[in-house]
PDB file of N, CA and C in Angstrom:
ATOM      1  N   VAL W   1      12.477 -16.373  -6.108  1.00  0.00           N
ATOM      2  CA  VAL W   1      10.911 -16.811  -5.878  1.00  0.00           C
ATOM      3  C   VAL W   1      10.378 -15.798  -4.717  1.00  0.00           C
ATOM      4  N   SER W   2      11.258 -15.588  -3.569  1.00  0.00           N
ATOM      5  CA  SER W   2      10.740 -14.856  -2.204  1.00  0.00           C
ATOM      6  C   SER W   2      10.600 -13.174  -2.837  1.00  0.00           C
ATOM      7  N   GLY W   3      11.147 -12.711  -3.411  1.00  0.00           N
ATOM      8  CA  GLY W   3      11.345 -11.595  -3.847  1.00  0.00           C
ATOM      9  C   GLY W   3       9.775 -11.630  -4.528  1.00  0.00           C
ATOM     10  N   THR W   4       9.638 -12.273  -5.521  1.00  0.00           N
ATOM     11  CA  THR W   4       8.255 -12.008  -6.008  1.00  0.00           C
ATOM     12  C   THR W   4       6.936 -11.798  -5.160  1.00  0.00           C
ATOM     13  N   ALA W   5       7.076 -13.176  -4.104  1.00  0.00           N
ATOM     14  CA  ALA W   5       5.943 -12.962  -3.310  1.00  0.00           C
ATOM     15  C   ALA W   5       6.179 -11.822  -2.079  1.00  0.00           C
ATOM     16  N   ILE W   6       7.311 -11.310  -2.167  1.00  0.00           N
ATOM     17  CA  ILE W   6       7.110  -9.916  -0.769  1.00  0.00           C
ATOM     18  C   ILE W   6       6.398  -9.075  -1.959  1.00  0.00           C
ATOM     19  N   TYR W   7       7.051  -8.847  -3.060  1.00  0.00           N
ATOM     20  CA  TYR W   7       6.485  -7.808  -4.219  1.00  0.00           C
ATOM     21  C   TYR W   7       4.897  -8.019  -4.298  1.00  0.00           C
ATOM     22  N   TYR W   8       4.434  -9.225  -4.192  1.00  0.00           N
ATOM     23  CA  TYR W   8       3.084  -9.361  -4.378  1.00  0.00           C
ATOM     24  C   TYR W   8       2.546  -8.712  -3.262  1.00  0.00           C
ATOM     25  N   ILE W   9       2.956  -8.867  -1.677  1.00  0.00           N
ATOM     26  CA  ILE W   9       2.298  -8.865  -0.594  1.00  0.00           C
ATOM     27  C   ILE W   9       2.386  -7.037  -0.382  1.00  0.00           C
ATOM     28  N   ALA W  10       3.807  -6.612  -1.013  1.00  0.00           N
ATOM     29  CA  ALA W  10       3.611  -5.356  -1.065  1.00  0.00           C
ATOM     30  C   ALA W  10       2.343  -4.630  -1.998  1.00  0.00           C
ATOM     31  N   TRP W  11       2.468  -5.058  -2.783  1.00  0.00           N
ATOM     32  CA  TRP W  11       1.324  -4.679  -4.158  1.00  0.00           C
ATOM     33  C   TRP W  11       0.280  -4.810  -3.614  1.00  0.00           C
ATOM     34  N   CYS W  12      -0.360  -5.836  -2.804  1.00  0.00           N
ATOM     35  CA  CYS W  12      -1.523  -5.931  -2.463  1.00  0.00           C
ATOM     36  C   CYS W  12      -1.770  -5.044  -1.373  1.00  0.00           C
ATOM     37  N   ALA W  13      -0.961  -4.607  -0.317  1.00  0.00           N
ATOM     38  CA  ALA W  13      -1.036  -3.814   0.923  1.00  0.00           C
ATOM     39  C   ALA W  13      -1.193  -2.533   0.300  1.00  0.00           C
ATOM     40  N   CYS W  14      -0.371  -1.914  -0.655  1.00  0.00           N
ATOM     41  CA  CYS W  14      -0.457  -0.816  -0.966  1.00  0.00           C
ATOM     42  C   CYS W  14      -2.009  -0.667  -2.315  1.00  0.00           C
ATOM     43  N   LEU W  15      -2.603  -1.520  -2.640  1.00  0.00           N
ATOM     44  CA  LEU W  15      -3.649  -1.434  -3.388  1.00  0.00           C
ATOM     45  C   LEU W  15      -4.694  -0.844  -2.238  1.00  0.00           C
ATOM     46  N   ILE W  16      -4.788  -1.687  -1.245  1.00  0.00           N
ATOM     47  CA  ILE W  16      -5.570  -1.436  -0.113  1.00  0.00           C
ATOM     48  C   ILE W  16      -5.449  -0.011   0.222  1.00  0.00           C
ATOM     49  N   MET W  17      -4.451   0.402   0.162  1.00  0.00           N
ATOM     50  CA  MET W  17      -4.367   2.065   0.698  1.00  0.00           C
ATOM     51  C   MET W  17      -4.641   3.242  -0.507  1.00  0.00           C
ATOM     52  N   VAL W  18      -4.461   2.558  -1.765  1.00  0.00           N
ATOM     53  CA  VAL W  18      -4.751   3.480  -2.889  1.00  0.00           C
ATOM     54  C   VAL W  18      -6.197   3.430  -3.357  1.00  0.00           C
ATOM     55  N   LEU W  19      -6.764   2.512  -2.716  1.00  0.00           N
ATOM     56  CA  LEU W  19      -8.534   2.011  -3.290  1.00  0.00           C
ATOM     57  C   LEU W  19      -9.303   3.283  -2.972  1.00  0.00           C
ATOM     58  N   PRO W  20      -9.325   3.960  -1.732  1.00  0.00           N
ATOM     59  CA  PRO W  20     -10.071   5.035  -1.225  1.00  0.00           C
ATOM     60  C   PRO W  20      -9.868   6.305  -2.146  1.00  0.00           C
ATOM     61  N   PHE W  21      -8.946   6.621  -2.600  1.00  0.00           N
ATOM     62  CA  PHE W  21      -8.320   7.790  -3.084  1.00  0.00           C
ATOM     63  C   PHE W  21      -9.584   8.365  -4.133  1.00  0.00           C
ATOM     64  N   GLY W  22      -9.702   9.599  -4.199  1.00  0.00           N
ATOM     65  CA  GLY W  22     -10.822   9.755  -5.276  1.00  0.00           C
ATOM     66  C   GLY W  22     -12.125   9.041  -5.677  1.00  0.00           C
ATOM     67  N   VAL W  23     -12.716   8.759  -4.815  1.00  0.00           N
ATOM     68  CA  VAL W  23     -13.566   8.021  -4.913  1.00  0.00           C
ATOM     69  C   VAL W  23     -15.031   8.751  -4.415  1.00  0.00           C
ATOM     70  N   LYS W  24     -15.989   9.252  -5.781  1.00  0.00           N
ATOM     71  CA  LYS W  24     -17.022   9.549  -5.061  1.00  0.00           C
ATOM     72  C   LYS W  24     -18.342   9.038  -5.476  1.00  0.00           C
ATOM     73  N   ASN W  25     -19.244   8.985  -4.497  1.00  0.00           N
ATOM     74  CA  ASN W  25     -20.346   8.017  -4.834  1.00  0.00           C
ATOM     75  C   ASN W  25     -21.558   8.986  -5.373  1.00  0.00           C
ATOM     76  N   ALA W  26     -22.212   8.308  -6.057  1.00  0.00           N
ATOM     77  CA  ALA W  26     -23.384   9.131  -6.612  1.00  0.00           C
ATOM     78  C   ALA W  26     -23.746  10.490  -6.066  1.00  0.00           C
ATOM     79  N   THR W  27     -24.035  10.489  -4.880  1.00  0.00           N
ATOM     80  CA  THR W  27     -24.548  11.814  -3.755  1.00  0.00           C
ATOM     81  C   THR W  27     -23.610  12.866  -3.746  1.00  0.00           C
ATOM     82  N   GLU W  28     -22.234  12.385  -3.715  1.00  0.00           N
ATOM     83  CA  GLU W  28     -21.507  13.204  -3.612  1.00  0.00           C
ATOM     84  C   GLU W  28     -21.113  13.883  -4.724  1.00  0.00           C
ATOM     85  N   ALA W  29     -21.479  12.994  -5.753  1.00  0.00           N
ATOM     86  CA  ALA W  29     -21.210  13.667  -7.472  1.00  0.00           C
ATOM     87  C   ALA W  29     -22.563  14.306  -7.613  1.00  0.00           C
ATOM     88  N   GLY W  30     -23.222  14.100  -7.287  1.00  0.00           N
ATOM     89  CA  GLY W  30     -24.549  15.218  -7.551  1.00  0.00           C
ATOM     90  C   GLY W  30     -25.553  14.631  -8.352  1.00  0.00           C
ATOM     91  N   GLU W  31     -25.329  12.936  -8.918  1.00  0.00           N
ATOM     92  CA  GLU W  31     -26.349  12.115  -9.802  1.00  0.00           C
ATOM     93  C   GLU W  31     -27.330  11.707  -8.883  1.00  0.00           C
ATOM     94  N   THR W  32     -28.406  11.383  -9.361  1.00  0.00           N
ATOM     95  CA  THR W  32     -29.491  10.752  -8.829  1.00  0.00           C
ATOM     96  C   THR W  32     -28.976   9.276  -8.919  1.00  0.00           C
ATOM     97  N   VAL W  33     -29.656   8.369  -7.985  1.00  0.00           N
ATOM     98  CA  VAL W  33     -29.657   7.204  -7.813  1.00  0.00           C
ATOM     99  C   VAL W  33     -30.714   6.434  -8.137  1.00  0.00           C
ATOM    100  N   GLU W  34     -30.589   5.085  -9.300  1.00  0.00           N
ATOM    101  CA  GLU W  34     -31.751   4.741  -9.725  1.00  0.00           C
ATOM    102  C   GLU W  34     -31.838   3.719  -8.874  1.00  0.00           C
ATOM    103  N   PRO W  35     -33.600   3.244  -8.816  1.00  0.00           N
ATOM    104  CA  PRO W  35     -33.659   2.196  -7.802  1.00  0.00           C
ATOM    105  C   PRO W  35     -32.803   0.963  -8.143  1.00  0.00           C
ATOM    106  N   GLY W  36     -32.592   0.466  -6.769  1.00  0.00           N
ATOM    107  CA  GLY W  36     -32.132  -0.724  -6.668  1.00  0.00           C
ATOM    108  C   GLY W  36     -30.704  -0.839  -7.220  1.00  0.00           C
ATOM    109  N   ASN W  37     -29.861   0.455  -6.978  1.00  0.00           N
ATOM    110  CA  ASN W  37     -28.632   0.886  -7.015  1.00  0.00           C
ATOM    111  C   ASN W  37     -28.088   1.143  -5.828  1.00  0.00           C
ATOM    112  N   GLU W  38     -26.875   0.734  -4.830  1.00  0.00           N
ATOM    113  CA  GLU W  38     -26.290   1.190  -3.841  1.00  0.00           C
ATOM    114  C   GLU W  38     -26.243   2.557  -3.818  1.00  0.00           C
ATOM    115  N   GLN W  39     -26.130   3.397  -2.964  1.00  0.00           N
ATOM    116  CA  GLN W  39     -25.952   4.874  -3.045  1.00  0.00           C
ATOM    117  C   GLN W  39     -24.606   5.210  -2.845  1.00  0.00           C
ATOM    118  N   GLY W  40     -23.937   3.982  -2.230  1.00  0.00           N
ATOM    119  CA  GLY W  40     -22.401   3.903  -2.024  1.00  0.00           C
ATOM    120  C   GLY W  40     -21.450   3.783  -2.798  1.00  0.00           C
ATOM    121  N   ALA W  41     -21.829   3.411  -4.160  1.00  0.00           N
ATOM    122  CA  ALA W  41     -21.152   2.599  -5.088  1.00  0.00           C
ATOM    123  C   ALA W  41     -20.640   4.061  -5.599  1.00  0.00           C
ATOM    124  N   PRO W  42     -19.104   3.575  -6.102  1.00  0.00           N
ATOM    125  CA  PRO W  42     -18.486   4.766  -6.852  1.00  0.00           C
ATOM    126  C   PRO W  42     -19.168   5.142  -8.075  1.00  0.00           C
ATOM    127  N   VAL W  43     -18.906   6.485  -8.624  1.00  0.00           N
ATOM    128  CA  VAL W  43     -19.618   6.772  -9.802  1.00  0.00           C
ATOM    129  C   VAL W  43     -18.390   6.458 -11.023  1.00  0.00           C
ATOM    130  N   ALA W  44     -17.163   7.015 -10.849  1.00  0.00           N
ATOM    131  CA  ALA W  44     -16.173   6.561 -11.634  1.00  0.00           C
ATOM    132  C   ALA W  44     -15.223   5.996 -10.644  1.00  0.00           C
ATOM    133  N   PRO W  45     -14.735   4.425 -10.615  1.00  0.00           N
ATOM    134  CA  PRO W  45     -13.536   4.387  -9.667  1.00  0.00           C
ATOM    135  C   PRO W  45     -12.098   4.459 -10.164  1.00  0.00           C
ATOM    136  N   MET W  46     -12.029   4.849 -11.499  1.00  0.00           N
ATOM    137  CA  MET W  46     -10.677   5.274 -11.960  1.00  0.00           C
ATOM    138  C   MET W  46      -9.513   3.661 -11.774  1.00  0.00           C
ATOM    139  N   LEU W  47      -9.910   2.587 -12.006  1.00  0.00           N
ATOM    140  CA  LEU W  47      -9.175   1.390 -11.363  1.00  0.00           C
ATOM    141  C   LEU W  47      -7.976   1.118 -12.166  1.00  0.00           C
ATOM    142  N   TRP W  48      -7.743   1.866 -13.550  1.00  0.00           N
ATOM    143  CA  TRP W  48      -6.395   1.730 -14.246  1.00  0.00           C
ATOM    144  C   TRP W  48      -5.698   2.522 -13.508  1.00  0.00           C
ATOM    145  N   ARG W  49      -5.899   3.888 -13.519  1.00  0.00           N
ATOM    146  CA  ARG W  49      -5.281   4.911 -12.220  1.00  0.00           C
ATOM    147  C   ARG W  49      -4.670   4.240 -11.342  1.00  0.00           C
ATOM    148  N   LYS W  50      -5.598   3.617 -10.574  1.00  0.00           N
ATOM    149  CA  LYS W  50      -5.353   3.546  -9.286  1.00  0.00           C
ATOM    150  C   LYS W  50      -4.101   2.204  -9.249  1.00  0.00           C
ATOM    151  N   ILE W  51      -4.288   1.265 -10.368  1.00  0.00           N
ATOM    152  CA  ILE W  51      -3.474   0.278 -10.390  1.00  0.00           C
ATOM    153  C   ILE W  51      -1.748   0.506 -10.732  1.00  0.00           C
ATOM    154  N   ALA W  52      -2.053   1.531 -11.506  1.00  0.00           N
ATOM    155  CA  ALA W  52      -0.728   2.183 -11.890  1.00  0.00           C
ATOM    156  C   ALA W  52      -0.043   2.853 -10.924  1.00  0.00           C
ATOM    157  N   ALA W  53      -0.459   3.562 -10.011  1.00  0.00           N
ATOM    158  CA  ALA W  53      -0.305   4.049  -8.601  1.00  0.00           C
ATOM    159  C   ALA W  53       0.195   2.813  -7.964  1.00  0.00           C
ATOM    160  N   THR W  54      -0.729   2.213  -7.670  1.00  0.00           N
ATOM    161  CA  THR W  54      -0.264   0.695  -6.895  1.00  0.00           C
ATOM    162  C   THR W  54       0.842   0.371  -6.989  1.00  0.00           C
ATOM    163  N   THR W  55       1.318   0.279  -8.530  1.00  0.00           N
ATOM    164  CA  THR W  55       2.717  -0.462  -8.860  1.00  0.00           C
ATOM    165  C   THR W  55       3.600   0.178  -8.535  1.00  0.00           C
ATOM    166  N   LEU W  56       3.484   1.588  -8.723  1.00  0.00           N
ATOM    167  CA  LEU W  56       4.848   2.684  -8.845  1.00  0.00           C
ATOM    168  C   LEU W  56       5.007   2.429  -6.753  1.00  0.00           C
ATOM    169  N   LEU W  57       3.920   2.395  -6.142  1.00  0.00           N
ATOM    170  CA  LEU W  57       4.143   2.838  -5.018  1.00  0.00           C
ATOM    171  C   LEU W  57       4.679   1.272  -4.641  1.00  0.00           C
ATOM    172  N   ALA W  58       4.237   0.077  -5.011  1.00  0.00           N
ATOM    173  CA  ALA W  58       4.973  -1.201  -4.501  1.00  0.00           C
ATOM    174  C   ALA W  58       6.531  -1.150  -5.133  1.00  0.00           C
ATOM    175  N   CYS W  59       6.566  -0.890  -6.219  1.00  0.00           N
ATOM    176  CA  CYS W  59       8.162  -0.453  -6.283  1.00  0.00           C
ATOM    177  C   CYS W  59       9.137   0.174  -5.469  1.00  0.00           C
ATOM    178  N   VAL W  60       8.423   1.016  -4.984  1.00  0.00           N
ATOM    179  CA  VAL W  60       9.165   1.895  -3.674  1.00  0.00           C
ATOM    180  C   VAL W  60       9.262   1.353  -2.692  1.00  0.00           C
ATOM    181  N   VAL W  61       8.226   0.397  -2.386  1.00  0.00           N
ATOM    182  CA  VAL W  61       8.370  -0.214  -0.751  1.00  0.00           C
ATOM    183  C   VAL W  61       9.010  -1.437  -0.929  1.00  0.00           C
ATOM    184  N   PHE W  62       8.903  -1.770  -1.819  1.00  0.00           N
ATOM    185  CA  PHE W  62       9.596  -3.385  -2.055  1.00  0.00           C
ATOM    186  C   PHE W  62      11.159  -2.788  -2.360  1.00  0.00           C
ATOM    187  N   ALA W  63      11.552  -1.854  -3.045  1.00  0.00           N
ATOM    188  CA  ALA W  63      12.811  -1.173  -2.922  1.00  0.00           C
ATOM    189  C   ALA W  63      13.362  -1.138  -1.556  1.00  0.00           C
ATOM    190  N   LEU W  64      12.605  -0.354  -0.481  1.00  0.00           N
ATOM    191  CA  LEU W  64      13.204  -0.099   0.850  1.00  0.00           C
ATOM    192  C   LEU W  64      13.156  -1.395   1.479  1.00  0.00           C
ATOM    193  N   ILE W  65      12.141  -2.683   1.174  1.00  0.00           N
ATOM    194  CA  ILE W  65      12.283  -3.710   1.879  1.00  0.00           C
ATOM    195  C   ILE W  65      13.580  -4.337   1.544  1.00  0.00           C
ATOM    196  N   TRP W  66      13.840  -4.580   0.342  1.00  0.00           N
ATOM    197  CA  TRP W  66      14.857  -5.304  -0.595  1.00  0.00           C
ATOM    198  C   TRP W  66      16.021  -4.522  -0.165  1.00  0.00           C
ATOM    199  N   GLY W  67      16.192  -3.125   0.117  1.00  0.00           N
ATOM    200  CA  GLY W  67      17.601  -2.554   0.436  1.00  0.00           C
ATOM    201  C   GLY W  67      17.804  -2.660   1.957  1.00  0.00           C
ATOM    202  N   GLN W  68      16.684  -2.623   2.760  1.00  0.00           N
ATOM    203  CA  GLN W  68      17.094  -3.461   4.227  1.00  0.00           C
ATOM    204  C   GLN W  68      17.125  -4.834   4.557  1.00  0.00           C
ATOM    205  N   ALA W  69      17.088  -5.672   3.828  1.00  0.00           N
ATOM    206  CA  ALA W  69      17.269  -7.060   3.813  1.00  0.00           C
ATOM    207  C   ALA W  69      18.864  -6.975   3.671  1.00  0.00           C
ATOM    208  N   SER W  70      19.135  -6.523   2.533  1.00  0.00           N
ATOM    209  CA  SER W  70      20.622  -6.586   1.878  1.00  0.00           C
ATOM    210  C   SER W  70      21.299  -5.781   2.430  1.00  0.00           C
ATOM    211  N   TYR W  71      21.390  -4.334   2.968  1.00  0.00           N
ATOM    212  CA  TYR W  71      22.209  -3.701   3.384  1.00  0.00           C
ATOM    213  C   TYR W  71      22.231  -3.259   4.664  1.00  0.00           C
ATOM    214  N   LYS W  72      21.279  -3.876   5.646  1.00  0.00           N
ATOM    215  CA  LYS W  72      20.867  -4.024   6.848  1.00  0.00           C
ATOM    216  C   LYS W  72      20.900  -2.143   7.243  1.00  0.00           C
ATOM    217  N   TRP W  73      20.611  -1.343   6.786  1.00  0.00           N
ATOM    218  CA  TRP W  73      20.443  -0.372   7.197  1.00  0.00           C
ATOM    219  C   TRP W  73      20.071   0.250   8.398  1.00  0.00           C
ATOM    220  N   ILE W  74      18.973  -0.331   9.056  1.00  0.00           N
ATOM    221  CA  ILE W  74      18.550  -0.162  10.068  1.00  0.00           C
ATOM    222  C   ILE W  74      18.671  -1.500  11.134  1.00  0.00           C
ATOM    223  N   GLY W  75      19.346  -1.658  12.063  1.00  0.00           N
ATOM    224  CA  GLY W  75      19.697  -3.144  12.909  1.00  0.00           C
ATOM    225  C   GLY W  75      18.791  -3.010  13.899  1.00  0.00           C
ATOM    226  N   PHE W  76      18.739  -3.845  14.925  1.00  0.00           N
ATOM    227  CA  PHE W  76      18.145  -4.000  16.593  1.00  0.00           C
ATOM    228  C   PHE W  76      18.758  -3.000  16.892  1.00  0.00           C
ATOM    229  N   GLU W  77      20.135  -3.062  17.009  1.00  0.00           N
ATOM    230  CA  GLU W  77      20.734  -2.125  17.748  1.00  0.00           C
ATOM    231  C   GLU W  77      20.871  -0.811  17.655  1.00  0.00           C
ATOM    232  N   ASP W  78      20.191  -0.212  16.723  1.00  0.00           N
ATOM    233  CA  ASP W  78      19.760   1.131  16.198  1.00  0.00           C
ATOM    234  C   ASP W  78      18.545   1.754  16.799  1.00  0.00           C
ATOM    235  N   ILE W  79      18.213   0.653  17.556  1.00  0.00           N
ATOM    236  CA  ILE W  79      16.415   1.225  17.844  1.00  0.00           C
ATOM    237  C   ILE W  79      16.577   1.354  19.326  1.00  0.00           C
ATOM    238  N   PRO W  80      16.281   2.802  19.826  1.00  0.00           N
ATOM    239  CA  PRO W  80      16.796   2.985  21.206  1.00  0.00           C
ATOM    240  C   PRO W  80      16.042   2.266  22.383  1.00  0.00           C
ATOM    241  N   PHE W  81      14.442   1.881  21.983  1.00  0.00           N
ATOM    242  CA  PHE W  81      14.177   1.077  23.040  1.00  0.00           C
ATOM    243  C   PHE W  81      14.250  -0.405  23.212  1.00  0.00           C
ATOM    244  N   LEU W  82      14.912  -1.048  21.861  1.00  0.00           N
ATOM    245  CA  LEU W  82      15.037  -2.195  22.370  1.00  0.00           C
ATOM    246  C   LEU W  82      16.323  -2.597  23.283  1.00  0.00           C
ATOM    247  N   ASN W  83      17.103  -1.525  23.218  1.00  0.00           N
ATOM    248  CA  ASN W  83      18.028  -1.755  23.938  1.00  0.00           C
ATOM    249  C   ASN W  83      17.863  -2.062  25.570  1.00  0.00           C
ATOM    250  N   GLN W  84      17.063  -1.458  25.984  1.00  0.00           N
ATOM    251  CA  GLN W  84      16.495  -1.428  27.299  1.00  0.00           C
ATOM    252  C   GLN W  84      15.571  -2.629  27.551  1.00  0.00           C
ATOM    253  N   MET W  85      15.360  -3.209  26.853  1.00  0.00           N
ATOM    254  CA  MET W  85      14.431  -4.541  27.021  1.00  0.00           C
ATOM    255  C   MET W  85      15.318  -5.460  28.006  1.00  0.00           C
ATOM    256  N   PRO W  86      14.470  -6.581  28.634  1.00  0.00           N
ATOM    257  CA  PRO W  86      15.351  -7.536  29.468  1.00  0.00           C
ATOM    258  C   PRO W  86      15.997  -8.321  28.479  1.00  0.00           C
ATOM    259  N   GLY W  87      16.727  -9.062  29.051  1.00  0.00           N
ATOM    260  CA  GLY W  87      17.738  -9.903  28.311  1.00  0.00           C
ATOM    261  C   GLY W  87      18.873  -8.909  27.313  1.00  0.00           C
ATOM    262  N   HIS W  88      18.754  -8.292  27.192  1.00  0.00           N
ATOM    263  CA  HIS W  88      19.523  -7.415  26.003  1.00  0.00           C
ATOM    264  C   HIS W  88      21.011  -6.812  26.940  1.00  0.00           C
TER     265      HIS W  88
END
């Protein structure tokens, strides 16, 4: 259950990162904006493509998180500035 929650959080974070890529508004696309429509609204948001990219990116991020949690690739002793903190 906790792995699913971590994947969901990673997926949401990746979606926020992927959403702005490739978006063009009507002005940038050279289209006229009809009265009552927002000028900054995306012309073709390509949501299915972004959902697929988000899922692939979230799989990679989750694999890195799972690998770090399971195999302890990087420990606190491996981070140089943490050894110089008081109480260490």
